[in-house]
Short mmCIF file of C-alpha atoms in Angstrom, two decimals:
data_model
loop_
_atom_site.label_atom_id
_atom_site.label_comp_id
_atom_site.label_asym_id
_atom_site.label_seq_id
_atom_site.Cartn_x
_atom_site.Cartn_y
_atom_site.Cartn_z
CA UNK A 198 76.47 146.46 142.53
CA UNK A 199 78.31 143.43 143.28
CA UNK A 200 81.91 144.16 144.37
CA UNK A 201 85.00 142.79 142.82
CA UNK A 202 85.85 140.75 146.57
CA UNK A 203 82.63 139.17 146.44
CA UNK A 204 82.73 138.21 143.13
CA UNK A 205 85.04 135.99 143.96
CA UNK A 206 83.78 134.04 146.50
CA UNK A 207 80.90 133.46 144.49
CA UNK A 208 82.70 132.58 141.23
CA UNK A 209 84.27 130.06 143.70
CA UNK A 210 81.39 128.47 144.72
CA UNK A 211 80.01 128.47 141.15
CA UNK A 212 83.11 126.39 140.22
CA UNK A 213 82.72 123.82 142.87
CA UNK A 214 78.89 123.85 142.32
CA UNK A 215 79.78 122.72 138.98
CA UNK A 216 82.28 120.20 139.85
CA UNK A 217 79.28 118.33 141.98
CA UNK A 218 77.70 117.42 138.69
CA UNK A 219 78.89 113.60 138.17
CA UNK A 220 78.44 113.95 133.63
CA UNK A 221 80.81 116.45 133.99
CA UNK A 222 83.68 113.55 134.99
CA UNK A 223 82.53 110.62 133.73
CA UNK A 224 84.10 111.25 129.82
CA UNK A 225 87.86 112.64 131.38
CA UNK A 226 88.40 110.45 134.22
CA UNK A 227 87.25 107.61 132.01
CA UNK A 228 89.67 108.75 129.10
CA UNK A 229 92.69 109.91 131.64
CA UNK A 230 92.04 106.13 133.25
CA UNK A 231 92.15 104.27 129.97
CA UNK A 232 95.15 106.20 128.87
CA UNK A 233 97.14 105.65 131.87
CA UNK A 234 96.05 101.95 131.69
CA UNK A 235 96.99 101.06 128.54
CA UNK A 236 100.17 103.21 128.15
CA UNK A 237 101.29 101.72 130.55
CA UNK A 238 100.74 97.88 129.78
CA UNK A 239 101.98 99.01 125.97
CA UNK A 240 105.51 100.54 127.00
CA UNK A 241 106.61 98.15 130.01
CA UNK A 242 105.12 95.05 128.19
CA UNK A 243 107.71 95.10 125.53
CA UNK A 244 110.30 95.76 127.65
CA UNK A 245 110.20 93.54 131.04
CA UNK A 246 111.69 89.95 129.71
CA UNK A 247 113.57 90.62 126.30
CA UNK A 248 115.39 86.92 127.20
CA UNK A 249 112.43 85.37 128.15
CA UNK A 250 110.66 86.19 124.90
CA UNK A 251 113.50 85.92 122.83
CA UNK A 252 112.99 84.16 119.43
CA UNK A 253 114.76 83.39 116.77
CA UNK A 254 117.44 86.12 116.99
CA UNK A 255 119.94 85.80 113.78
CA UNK A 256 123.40 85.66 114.58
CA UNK A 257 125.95 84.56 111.97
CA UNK A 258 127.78 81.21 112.89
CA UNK A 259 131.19 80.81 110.06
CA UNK A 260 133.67 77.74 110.46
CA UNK A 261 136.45 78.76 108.24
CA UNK A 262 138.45 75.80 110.15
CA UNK A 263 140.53 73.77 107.53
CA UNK A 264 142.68 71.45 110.15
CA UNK A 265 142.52 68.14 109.26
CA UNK A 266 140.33 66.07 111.72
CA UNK A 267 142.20 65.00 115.30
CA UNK A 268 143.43 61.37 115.69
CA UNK A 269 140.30 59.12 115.93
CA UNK A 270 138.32 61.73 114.90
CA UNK A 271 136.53 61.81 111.51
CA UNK A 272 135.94 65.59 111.49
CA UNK A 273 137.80 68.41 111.67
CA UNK A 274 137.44 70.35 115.40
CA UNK A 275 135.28 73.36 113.74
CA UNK A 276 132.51 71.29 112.55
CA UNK A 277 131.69 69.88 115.68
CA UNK A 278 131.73 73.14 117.68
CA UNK A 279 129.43 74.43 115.14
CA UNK A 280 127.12 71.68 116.32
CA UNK A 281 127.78 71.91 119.97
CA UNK A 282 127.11 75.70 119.50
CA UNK A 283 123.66 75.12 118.19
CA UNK A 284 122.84 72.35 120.44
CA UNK A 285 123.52 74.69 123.66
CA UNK A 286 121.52 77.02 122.27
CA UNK A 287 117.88 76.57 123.97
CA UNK A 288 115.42 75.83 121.15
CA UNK A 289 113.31 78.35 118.93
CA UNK A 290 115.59 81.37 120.90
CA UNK A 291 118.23 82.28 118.07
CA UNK A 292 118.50 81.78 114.60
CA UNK A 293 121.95 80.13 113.80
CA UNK A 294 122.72 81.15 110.12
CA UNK A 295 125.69 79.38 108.67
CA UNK A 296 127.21 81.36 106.52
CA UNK A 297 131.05 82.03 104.69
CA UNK A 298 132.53 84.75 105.51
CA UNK A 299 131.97 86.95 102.64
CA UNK A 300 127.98 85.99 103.00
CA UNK A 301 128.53 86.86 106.93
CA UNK A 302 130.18 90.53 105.90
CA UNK A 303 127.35 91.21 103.68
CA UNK A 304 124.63 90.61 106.06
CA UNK A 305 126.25 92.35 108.42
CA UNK A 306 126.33 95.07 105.88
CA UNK A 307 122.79 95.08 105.47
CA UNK A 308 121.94 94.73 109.53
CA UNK A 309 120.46 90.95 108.61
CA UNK A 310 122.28 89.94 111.46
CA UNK A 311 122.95 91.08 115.02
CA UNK A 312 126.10 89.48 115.12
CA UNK A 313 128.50 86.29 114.13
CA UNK A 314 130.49 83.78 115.75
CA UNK A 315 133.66 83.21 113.45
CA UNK A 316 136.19 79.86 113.84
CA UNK A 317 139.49 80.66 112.61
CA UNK A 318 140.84 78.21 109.72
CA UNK A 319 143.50 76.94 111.88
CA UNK A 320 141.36 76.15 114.48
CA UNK A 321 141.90 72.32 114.71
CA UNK A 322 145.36 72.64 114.52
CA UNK A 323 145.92 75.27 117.29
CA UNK A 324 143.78 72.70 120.05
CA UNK A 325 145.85 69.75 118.60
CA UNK A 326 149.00 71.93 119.33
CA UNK A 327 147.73 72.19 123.41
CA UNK A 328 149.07 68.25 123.57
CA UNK A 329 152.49 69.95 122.68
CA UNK A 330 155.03 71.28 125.25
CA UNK A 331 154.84 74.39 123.29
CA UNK A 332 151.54 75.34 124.45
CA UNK A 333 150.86 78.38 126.08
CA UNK A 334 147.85 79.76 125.24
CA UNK A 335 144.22 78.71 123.60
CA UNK A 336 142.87 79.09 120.37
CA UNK A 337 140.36 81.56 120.12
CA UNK A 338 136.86 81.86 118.65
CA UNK A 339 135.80 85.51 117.19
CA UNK A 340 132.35 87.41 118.19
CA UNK A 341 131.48 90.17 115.79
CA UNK A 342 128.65 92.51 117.12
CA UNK A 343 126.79 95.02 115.01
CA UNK A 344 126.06 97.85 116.78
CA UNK A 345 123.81 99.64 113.83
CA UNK A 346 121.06 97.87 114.83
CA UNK A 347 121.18 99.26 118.29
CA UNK A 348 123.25 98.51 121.51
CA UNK A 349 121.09 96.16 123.36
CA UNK A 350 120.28 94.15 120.08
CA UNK A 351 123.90 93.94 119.36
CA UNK A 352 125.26 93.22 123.12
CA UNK A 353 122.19 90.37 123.19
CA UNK A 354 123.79 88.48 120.31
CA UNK A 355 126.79 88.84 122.02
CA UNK A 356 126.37 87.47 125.80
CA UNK A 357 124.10 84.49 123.43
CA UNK A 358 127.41 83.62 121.00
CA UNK A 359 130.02 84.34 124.05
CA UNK A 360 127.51 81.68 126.32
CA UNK A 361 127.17 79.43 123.61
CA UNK A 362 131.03 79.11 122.58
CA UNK A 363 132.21 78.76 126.19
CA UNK A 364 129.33 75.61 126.76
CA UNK A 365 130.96 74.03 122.98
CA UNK A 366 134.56 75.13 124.18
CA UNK A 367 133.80 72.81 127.88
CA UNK A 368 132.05 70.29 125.60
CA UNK A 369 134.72 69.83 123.43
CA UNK A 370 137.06 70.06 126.51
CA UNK A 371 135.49 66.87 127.98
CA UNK A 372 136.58 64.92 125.25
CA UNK A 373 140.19 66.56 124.51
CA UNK A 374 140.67 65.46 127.93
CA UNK A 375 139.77 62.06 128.15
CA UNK A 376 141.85 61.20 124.93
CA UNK A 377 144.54 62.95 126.74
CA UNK A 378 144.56 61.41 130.23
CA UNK A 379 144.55 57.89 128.11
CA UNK A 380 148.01 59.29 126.28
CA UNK A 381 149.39 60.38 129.67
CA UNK A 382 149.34 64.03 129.66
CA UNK A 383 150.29 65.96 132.07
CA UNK A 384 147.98 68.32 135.15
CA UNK A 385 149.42 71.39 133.05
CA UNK A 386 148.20 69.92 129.70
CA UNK A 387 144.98 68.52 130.90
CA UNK A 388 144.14 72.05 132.26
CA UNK A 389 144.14 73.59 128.91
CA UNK A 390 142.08 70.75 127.20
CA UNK A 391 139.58 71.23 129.92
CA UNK A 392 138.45 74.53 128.54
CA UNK A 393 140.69 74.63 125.07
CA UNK A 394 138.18 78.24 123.42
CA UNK A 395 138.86 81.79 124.27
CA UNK A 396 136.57 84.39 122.56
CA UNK A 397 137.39 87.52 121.29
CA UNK A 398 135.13 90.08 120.77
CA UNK A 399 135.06 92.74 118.09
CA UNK A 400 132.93 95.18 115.87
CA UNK A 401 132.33 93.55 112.56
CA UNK A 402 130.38 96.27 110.98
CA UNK A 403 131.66 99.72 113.21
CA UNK A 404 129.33 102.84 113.02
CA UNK A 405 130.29 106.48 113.72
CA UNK A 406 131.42 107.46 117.39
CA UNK A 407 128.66 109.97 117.27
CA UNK A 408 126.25 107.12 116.05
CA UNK A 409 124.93 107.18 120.21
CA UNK A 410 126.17 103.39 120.01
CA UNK A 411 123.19 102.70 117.16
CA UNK A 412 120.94 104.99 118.98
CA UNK A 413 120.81 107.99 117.18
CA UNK A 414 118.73 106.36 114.11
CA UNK A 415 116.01 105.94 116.69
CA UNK A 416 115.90 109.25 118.55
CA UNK A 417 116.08 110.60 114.99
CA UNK A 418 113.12 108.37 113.55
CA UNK A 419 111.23 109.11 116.84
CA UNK A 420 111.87 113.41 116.55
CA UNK A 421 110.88 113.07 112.90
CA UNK A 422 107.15 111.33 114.05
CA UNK A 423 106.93 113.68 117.08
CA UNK A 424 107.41 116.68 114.89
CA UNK A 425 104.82 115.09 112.47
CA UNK A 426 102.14 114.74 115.22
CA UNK A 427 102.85 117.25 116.93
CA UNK A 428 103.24 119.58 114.66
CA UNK A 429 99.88 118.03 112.68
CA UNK A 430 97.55 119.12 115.94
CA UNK A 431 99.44 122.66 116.15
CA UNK A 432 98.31 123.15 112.01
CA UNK A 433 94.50 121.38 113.25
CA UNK A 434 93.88 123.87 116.15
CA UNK A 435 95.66 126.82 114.19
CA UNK A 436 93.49 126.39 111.02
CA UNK A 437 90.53 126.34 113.73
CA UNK A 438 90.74 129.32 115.40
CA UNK A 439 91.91 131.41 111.98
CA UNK A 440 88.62 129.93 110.05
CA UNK A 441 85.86 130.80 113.98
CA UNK A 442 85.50 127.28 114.22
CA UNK A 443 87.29 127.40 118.20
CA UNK A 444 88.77 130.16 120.30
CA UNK A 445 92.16 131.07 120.23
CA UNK A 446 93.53 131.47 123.89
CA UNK A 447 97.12 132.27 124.62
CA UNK A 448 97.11 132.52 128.54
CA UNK A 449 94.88 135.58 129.89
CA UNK A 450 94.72 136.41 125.32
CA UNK A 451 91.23 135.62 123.91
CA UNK A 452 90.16 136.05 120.33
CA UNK A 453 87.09 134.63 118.36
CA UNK A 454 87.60 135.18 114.35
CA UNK A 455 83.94 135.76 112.60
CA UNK A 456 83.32 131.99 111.32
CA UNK A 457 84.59 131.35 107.72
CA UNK A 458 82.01 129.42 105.69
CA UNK A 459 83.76 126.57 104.45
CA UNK A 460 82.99 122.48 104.00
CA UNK A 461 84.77 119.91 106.21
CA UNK A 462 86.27 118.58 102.99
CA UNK A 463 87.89 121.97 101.67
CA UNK A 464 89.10 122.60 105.62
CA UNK A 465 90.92 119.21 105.49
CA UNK A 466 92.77 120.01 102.38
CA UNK A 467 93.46 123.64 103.94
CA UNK A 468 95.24 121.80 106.79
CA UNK A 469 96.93 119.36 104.64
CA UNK A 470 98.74 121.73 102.30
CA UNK A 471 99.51 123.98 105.54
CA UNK A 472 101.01 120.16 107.04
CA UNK A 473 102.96 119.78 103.48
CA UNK A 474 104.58 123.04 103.65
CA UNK A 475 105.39 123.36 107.19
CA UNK A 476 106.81 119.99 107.40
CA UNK A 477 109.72 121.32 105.15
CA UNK A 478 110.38 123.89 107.58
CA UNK A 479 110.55 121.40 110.09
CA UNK A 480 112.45 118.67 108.41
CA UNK A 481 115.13 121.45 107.69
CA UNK A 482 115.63 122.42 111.62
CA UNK A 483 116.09 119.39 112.95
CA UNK A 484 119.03 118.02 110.34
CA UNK A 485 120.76 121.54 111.23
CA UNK A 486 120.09 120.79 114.96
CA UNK A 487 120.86 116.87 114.77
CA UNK A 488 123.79 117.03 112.64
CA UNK A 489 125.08 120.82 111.88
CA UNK A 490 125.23 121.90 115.74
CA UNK A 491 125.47 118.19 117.49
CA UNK A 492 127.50 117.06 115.17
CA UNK A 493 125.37 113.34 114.58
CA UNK A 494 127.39 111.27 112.14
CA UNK A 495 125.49 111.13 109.14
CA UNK A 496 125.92 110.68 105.21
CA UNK A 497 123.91 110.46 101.93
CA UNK A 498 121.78 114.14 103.41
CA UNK A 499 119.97 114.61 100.47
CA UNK A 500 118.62 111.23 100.83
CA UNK A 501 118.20 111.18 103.94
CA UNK A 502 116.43 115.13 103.88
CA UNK A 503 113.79 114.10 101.30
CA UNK A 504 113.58 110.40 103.39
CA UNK A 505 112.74 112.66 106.39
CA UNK A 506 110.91 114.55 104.89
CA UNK A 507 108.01 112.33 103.63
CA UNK A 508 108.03 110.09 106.59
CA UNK A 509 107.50 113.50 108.69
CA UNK A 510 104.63 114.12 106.29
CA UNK A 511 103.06 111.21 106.27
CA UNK A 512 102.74 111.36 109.91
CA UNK A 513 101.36 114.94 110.11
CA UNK A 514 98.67 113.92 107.14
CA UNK A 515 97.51 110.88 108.88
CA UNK A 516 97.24 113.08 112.20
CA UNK A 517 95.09 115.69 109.59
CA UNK A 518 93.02 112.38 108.89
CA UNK A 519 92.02 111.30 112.14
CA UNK A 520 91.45 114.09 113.24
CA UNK A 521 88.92 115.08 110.13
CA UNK A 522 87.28 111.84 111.30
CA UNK A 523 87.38 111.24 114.86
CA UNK A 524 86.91 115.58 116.03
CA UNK A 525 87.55 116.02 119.65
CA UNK A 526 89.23 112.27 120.66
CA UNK A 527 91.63 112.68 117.25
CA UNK A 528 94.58 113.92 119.15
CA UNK A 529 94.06 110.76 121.58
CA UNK A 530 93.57 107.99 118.65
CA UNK A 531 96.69 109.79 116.74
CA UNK A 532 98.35 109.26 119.92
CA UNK A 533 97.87 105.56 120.02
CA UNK A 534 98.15 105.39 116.12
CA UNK A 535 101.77 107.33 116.10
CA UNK A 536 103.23 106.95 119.72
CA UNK A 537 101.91 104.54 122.21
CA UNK A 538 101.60 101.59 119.68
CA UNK A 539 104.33 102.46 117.24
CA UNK A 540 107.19 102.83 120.14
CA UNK A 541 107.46 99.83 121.92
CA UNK A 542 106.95 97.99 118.41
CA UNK A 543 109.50 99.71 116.58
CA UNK A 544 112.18 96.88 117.23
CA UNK A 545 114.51 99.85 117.31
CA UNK A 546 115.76 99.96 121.38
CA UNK A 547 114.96 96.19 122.12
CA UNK A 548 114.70 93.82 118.44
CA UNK A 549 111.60 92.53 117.90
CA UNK A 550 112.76 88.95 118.00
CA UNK A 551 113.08 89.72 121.92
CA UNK A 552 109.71 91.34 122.22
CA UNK A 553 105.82 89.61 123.14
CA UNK A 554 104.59 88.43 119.44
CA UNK A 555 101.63 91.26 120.02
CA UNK A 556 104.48 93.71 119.36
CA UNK A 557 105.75 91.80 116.39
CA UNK A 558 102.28 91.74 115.03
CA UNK A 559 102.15 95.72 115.51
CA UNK A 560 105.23 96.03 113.56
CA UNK A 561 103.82 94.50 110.46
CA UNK A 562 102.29 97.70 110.01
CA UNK A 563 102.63 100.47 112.53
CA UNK A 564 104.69 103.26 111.36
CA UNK A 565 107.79 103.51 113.17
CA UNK A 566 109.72 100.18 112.73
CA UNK A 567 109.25 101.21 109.34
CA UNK A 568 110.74 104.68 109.25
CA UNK A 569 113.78 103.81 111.85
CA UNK A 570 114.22 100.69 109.41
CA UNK A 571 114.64 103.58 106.31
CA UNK A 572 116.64 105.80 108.93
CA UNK A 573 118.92 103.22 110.28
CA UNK A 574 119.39 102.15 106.38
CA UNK A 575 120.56 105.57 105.31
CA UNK A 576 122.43 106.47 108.92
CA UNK A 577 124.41 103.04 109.43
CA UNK A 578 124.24 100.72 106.41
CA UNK A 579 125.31 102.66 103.72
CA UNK A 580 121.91 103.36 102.53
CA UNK A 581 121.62 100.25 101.02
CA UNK A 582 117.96 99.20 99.91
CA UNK A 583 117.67 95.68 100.84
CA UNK A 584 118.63 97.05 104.84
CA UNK A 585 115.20 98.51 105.10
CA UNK A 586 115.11 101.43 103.06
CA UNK A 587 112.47 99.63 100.48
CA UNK A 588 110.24 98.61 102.96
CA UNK A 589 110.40 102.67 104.49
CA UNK A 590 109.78 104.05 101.34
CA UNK A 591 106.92 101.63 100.51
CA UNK A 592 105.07 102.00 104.21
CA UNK A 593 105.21 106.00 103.51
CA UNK A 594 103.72 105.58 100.19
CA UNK A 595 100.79 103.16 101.70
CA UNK A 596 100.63 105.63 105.06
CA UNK A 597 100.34 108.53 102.84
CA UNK A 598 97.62 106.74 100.29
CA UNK A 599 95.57 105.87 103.76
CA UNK A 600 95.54 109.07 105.34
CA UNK A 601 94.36 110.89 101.52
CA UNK A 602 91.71 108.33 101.30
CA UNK A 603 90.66 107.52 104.50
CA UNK A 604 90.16 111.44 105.78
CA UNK A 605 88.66 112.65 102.84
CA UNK A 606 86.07 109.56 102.55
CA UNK A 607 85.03 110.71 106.31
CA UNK A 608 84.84 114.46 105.84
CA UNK A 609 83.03 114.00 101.97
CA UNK A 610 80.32 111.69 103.84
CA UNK A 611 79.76 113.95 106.68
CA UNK A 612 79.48 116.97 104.01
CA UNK A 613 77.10 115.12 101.95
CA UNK A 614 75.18 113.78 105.29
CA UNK A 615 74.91 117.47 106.67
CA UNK A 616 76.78 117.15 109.13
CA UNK A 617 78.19 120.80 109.61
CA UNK A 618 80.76 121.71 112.28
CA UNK A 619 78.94 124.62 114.15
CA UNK A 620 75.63 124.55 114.70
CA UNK A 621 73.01 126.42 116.97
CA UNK A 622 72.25 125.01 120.19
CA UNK A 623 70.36 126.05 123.20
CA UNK A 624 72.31 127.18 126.12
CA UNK A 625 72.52 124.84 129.09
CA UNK A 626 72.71 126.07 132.99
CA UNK A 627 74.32 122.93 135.16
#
């Protein structure tokens, strides 16, 4: 009889015994390495140089300014600062829409732009008035951010449109001054031609205060995928173990349920309609925790409930899907399918006009730009359809017509090939 204080010793030296066998690490540490590797050049990739990769950013750019032109001059003051402000901006980096104001409002509305540089009407006239002894003070220019499409989006447009107005205002300066000093001006006079612009900066389309300064559309887009694929690999290994097809261990707890006799097809639609009616559950919980005990500004909630609801689903069935297809590496393909490639291209912390064009590529199709697009829509713009809540709706409706077709394709061709889950196979001693 082998005692229980020797047992140990030798289950020890079984265990490291094992571990000497090199087949045993190739398939983790090659997985773990490739994980860490590409994770990693994903999520700091997008993130390291937003200016340096910066292209094309919209920002609104309205001259209002009805001054007749200076003396000499053969337009008015407004028109040539819009040109100065595009000309100081370096090429390809942001996309200068002029617009009126009402045009400028609604694409603000509809988070088309991440912000606008407005000259007043009176513009002209208020720099003509700094030759005056009445003048005291500049004329300013107006920066409108937009924080619903997320702070560092929003403060990006701004630092461009506040740069870019101070190079026209010094421009523009230049020549003020040299007609001046001609005319005899005085050193107090000359001063304020030198640099005529100030800028003032203001919200032009304000969100909630408990908006998480155009944050919260993204945390709440990126709980409602986590709870999809999360969630989706709870229902896979749940279904498992309740139909004998794994164990079911809950820390020193170990049952094995007689296997049920049942095709891979009929398990996959098992673990869909389990993914369909759980994800209700889950969809409910987190609006009461996001917005019934945190209090998270947010309107339209039966919209935005049923919204959640089927982008949560359409997560948890393509999760179902790949794993039907893919068996023991699902969970890490979902992974890359639903986190590490959707994140950094979501466009939803850093815009996607400031990320590597690989991540603008991703977002053509991954699912989260899509679903924060839909979020942000209903959360910050009003709900309005042409802000991203068409495109949401149509990416769950393709992402949910993928996932049907594409898992049961896999599992009816490994039914019809034969290829059951369990079968018998000859122990092995390492």
């Amino acid at each position: 009889m082998t005692s229980a204080g020797s047992g140990q010793p030798q289950a020890l030296a079984r265990a490291f015994a094992v571990a000497r066998h090199g087949r045993l690490w190739l398939v983790p540490t090659v997985l773990c390495a490739l994980v860490a590797l590409f994770l990693t050049l994903l999520y700091m990739g997008g993130i390291v140089d937003p200016n340096g990769n910066l292209r094309r950013l919209p920002i609104a750019l309205v001259d209002t300014d009805q001054g007749p032109p200076l003396p000499g001059q053969r337009q008015a003051l407004g028109a040539q600062l819009s040109r100065s402000v595009v000309a100081s901006t370096p090429a390809g980096t942001v996309q200068w829409r002029r617009l009126s104001e009402a045009q400028m409002q609604d694409q603000l509305a509809s988070g088309k732009v991440y912000g606008a540089l407005v000259i007043p009407a009176d513009f002209t006239t208020s720099v003509a008035a700094l030759t005056t002894p009445r003048a005291s003070a500049r004329p300013s220019l107006t920066v409108l951010t937009n924080p619903g499409l997320g702070s560092l989006g929003s403060s990006l447009a701004s630092q461009i449109t506040q740069r870019a107005a101070h190079q026209a205002s010094l421009t523009i300066g230049r020549q003020l001054t040299t007609q001046a000093s001609s005319q005899g001006a005085d050193a107090r006079t000359r001063a304020l031609l030198g640099d005529p612009i100030g800028v003032t900066v203001r919200v032009g389309h304000p969100i909630g205060k408990h908006s998480g300064l155009g944050l919260t559309a993204f945390y709440f887009t990126l709980l409602l995928v986590l709870t999809g694929f999360v969630g989706g690999n709870i229902i896979n290994s749940g279904v498992d173990a309740g139909l004998g097809y794994s164990d079911n261990e809950i820390g020193p707890w170990h049952t094995r349920r007689p296997t049920v006799p049942i095709s891979r097809t009929q398990t996959l639609l098992l673990k869909m309609l389990m993914t369909a009616g759980i994800t209700v559950l889950t969809t409910s919980l987190l609006m009461i925790a996001a917005i019934t005990i945190l209090g998270m500004d947010a309107s339209h909630l039966p919209l935005l409930w049923i919204f959640s609801y089927c982008a949560s689903l359409a997560v948890g069935l393509g999760v179902q899907a790949i794993n039907a297809a893919f068996g023991g590496i699902g969970q890490v393909v979902s992974m890359f399918v639903f986190i590490a490639l959707a994140l950094p291209s979501s466009g939803a912390t850093i815009p996607l006009h400031a990320v590597p064009g690989f991540y603008r590529f991703l977002a053509l199709f991954e699912p989260m730009r899509q679903l924060s697009d839909g979020v942000r829509s209903i959360l910050y713009f009003d709900a309005r359809a042409d802000a991203g809540l068409t495109r949401g709706w149509s990416m769950i409706a393709i992402g949910v017509g993928l996932a049907l077709l594409f898992g049961f394709a896999m599992t009816l061709y490994y039914d019809r090939k034969g290829l059951h889950r369990l079968t018998a196979r000859p122990s092995a001693r390492p």
